[in-house]
Coordinates of C-alpha atoms in Angstrom, one line a residue:
M764 CA 68.7 38.1 115.0
M765 CA 69.8 39.4 118.4
A766 CA 67.3 39.5 121.3
T767 CA 66.3 42.9 122.6
E768 CA 67.1 43.7 126.2
L769 CA 64.4 43.1 128.8
K770 CA 62.8 46.3 130.2
D771 CA 63.2 47.5 133.7
T772 CA 61.3 45.7 136.5
V773 CA 58.0 47.4 137.5
S774 CA 55.4 46.8 140.1
F775 CA 52.2 45.0 139.4
E776 CA 50.1 47.9 140.8
D777 CA 51.8 50.4 138.4
T778 CA 51.3 48.2 135.3
L779 CA 49.1 45.2 134.9
G780 CA 47.1 46.2 137.9
R781 CA 46.0 49.4 136.0
L782 CA 45.0 47.7 132.9
D783 CA 41.5 46.1 132.4
I784 CA 42.3 43.1 130.3
R785 CA 39.4 40.9 129.7
L786 CA 38.4 37.8 127.7
G787 CA 36.1 38.3 124.7
R788 CA 34.9 36.3 121.7
I789 CA 35.2 37.6 118.1
V790 CA 31.7 37.6 116.6
E791 CA 32.5 39.4 113.4
A792 CA 35.6 40.0 111.3
V793 CA 35.4 42.2 108.1
L794 CA 38.2 44.0 106.2
E795 CA 38.3 47.7 107.0
P796 CA 39.0 49.5 103.8
S797 CA 39.6 52.9 105.6
A798 CA 42.5 51.5 107.6
P799 CA 45.9 52.7 106.4
R800 CA 47.3 49.2 106.2
P801 CA 45.3 45.9 105.7
A802 CA 43.3 45.3 108.8
Y803 CA 40.0 43.7 110.1
R804 CA 37.3 45.6 111.9
L805 CA 36.4 43.1 114.7
T806 CA 33.3 42.9 116.8
I807 CA 34.1 41.3 120.1
D808 CA 31.6 40.1 122.8
F809 CA 32.9 40.7 126.3
G810 CA 29.9 39.3 128.0
K811 CA 28.5 41.6 130.7
Y812 CA 30.9 44.4 129.4
G813 CA 29.1 44.4 126.0
R814 CA 30.2 44.3 122.4
K815 CA 33.2 46.4 121.4
T816 CA 34.9 47.3 118.2
S817 CA 38.5 46.9 117.4
V818 CA 40.6 47.4 114.2
G819 CA 43.6 45.1 114.1
R820 CA 46.2 43.7 111.7
F821 CA 45.2 40.1 112.0
T822 CA 44.8 39.7 108.1
Q823 CA 47.2 36.7 107.9
H824 CA 44.1 34.7 109.2
P825 CA 41.0 34.3 107.0
A826 CA 38.1 36.1 108.6
E827 CA 36.2 32.9 109.2
E828 CA 39.1 31.5 111.2
L829 CA 38.9 34.4 113.6
V830 CA 35.1 34.4 114.2
G831 CA 34.4 32.4 117.3
Q832 CA 38.0 32.8 118.6
Q833 CA 38.4 33.9 122.2
V834 CA 40.8 36.8 122.5
L835 CA 42.2 39.1 125.2
G836 CA 41.4 42.8 125.0
V837 CA 42.4 45.9 126.9
L838 CA 39.2 47.7 127.7
N839 CA 40.4 50.8 129.5
F840 CA 42.7 52.3 126.8
E841 CA 41.3 55.5 125.1
P842 CA 39.6 54.8 121.9
R843 CA 41.9 55.2 118.9
Q844 CA 40.8 56.4 115.4
I845 CA 41.9 54.1 112.8
G846 CA 40.8 55.2 109.3
E847 CA 37.0 55.9 109.7
V848 CA 36.6 53.6 112.7
S849 CA 36.9 54.3 116.4
S850 CA 38.8 51.3 117.7
E851 CA 37.5 50.9 121.3
V852 CA 39.6 48.0 122.5
L853 CA 43.1 46.8 121.9
I854 CA 43.1 43.1 121.1
L855 CA 46.4 41.5 122.2
G856 CA 48.5 39.7 119.7
V857 CA 52.1 38.8 118.7
Q858 CA 54.0 39.0 115.5
Y859 CA 52.7 36.5 112.9
P860 CA 55.6 34.2 111.9
G861 CA 57.2 35.4 108.6
A862 CA 54.7 38.2 108.1
A863 CA 55.5 41.9 107.7
S864 CA 56.1 44.0 110.8
G865 CA 52.9 44.7 112.7
E866 CA 51.0 41.8 111.3
A867 CA 49.8 39.7 114.2
T868 CA 48.1 36.6 115.5
V869 CA 45.8 36.8 118.5
I870 CA 46.8 35.7 122.0
A871 CA 44.1 33.2 123.1
P872 CA 43.5 30.9 126.1
V873 CA 44.1 27.1 125.7
Q874 CA 40.7 26.5 127.2
D875 CA 37.5 28.5 126.5
A876 CA 36.7 30.5 129.6
K877 CA 33.9 33.0 130.7
L878 CA 33.5 36.0 128.6
G879 CA 34.4 39.1 130.4
G880 CA 36.8 37.2 132.7
K881 CA 39.7 39.4 133.9
V882 CA 43.4 38.5 133.2
F883 CA 45.4 38.1 136.4

């Protein structure tokens, strides 16, 4: 498979500087039957920023493997309706090896860190 070209260079202020990406911990993961494709409804604790709901395609992992996992979430995207659920935060992930397109594994820190901590 051929690698895709890198995108144009952008400034920090116009990109990552505008996103509020923070560390959270998954406290609940349940299958979301109303989602158009297999997905979990996740409840994530972002410390002083509260608990947020996200619907994500992390179903290659058993739910019990995700609970307790620290994850990175974009807190300042507009909520997105997925099935019957308003997904309040985008949990960052990458393609799960060998899985169908869009099925992901979470991006997580090597070391547990403070909930609500900002990515920089």
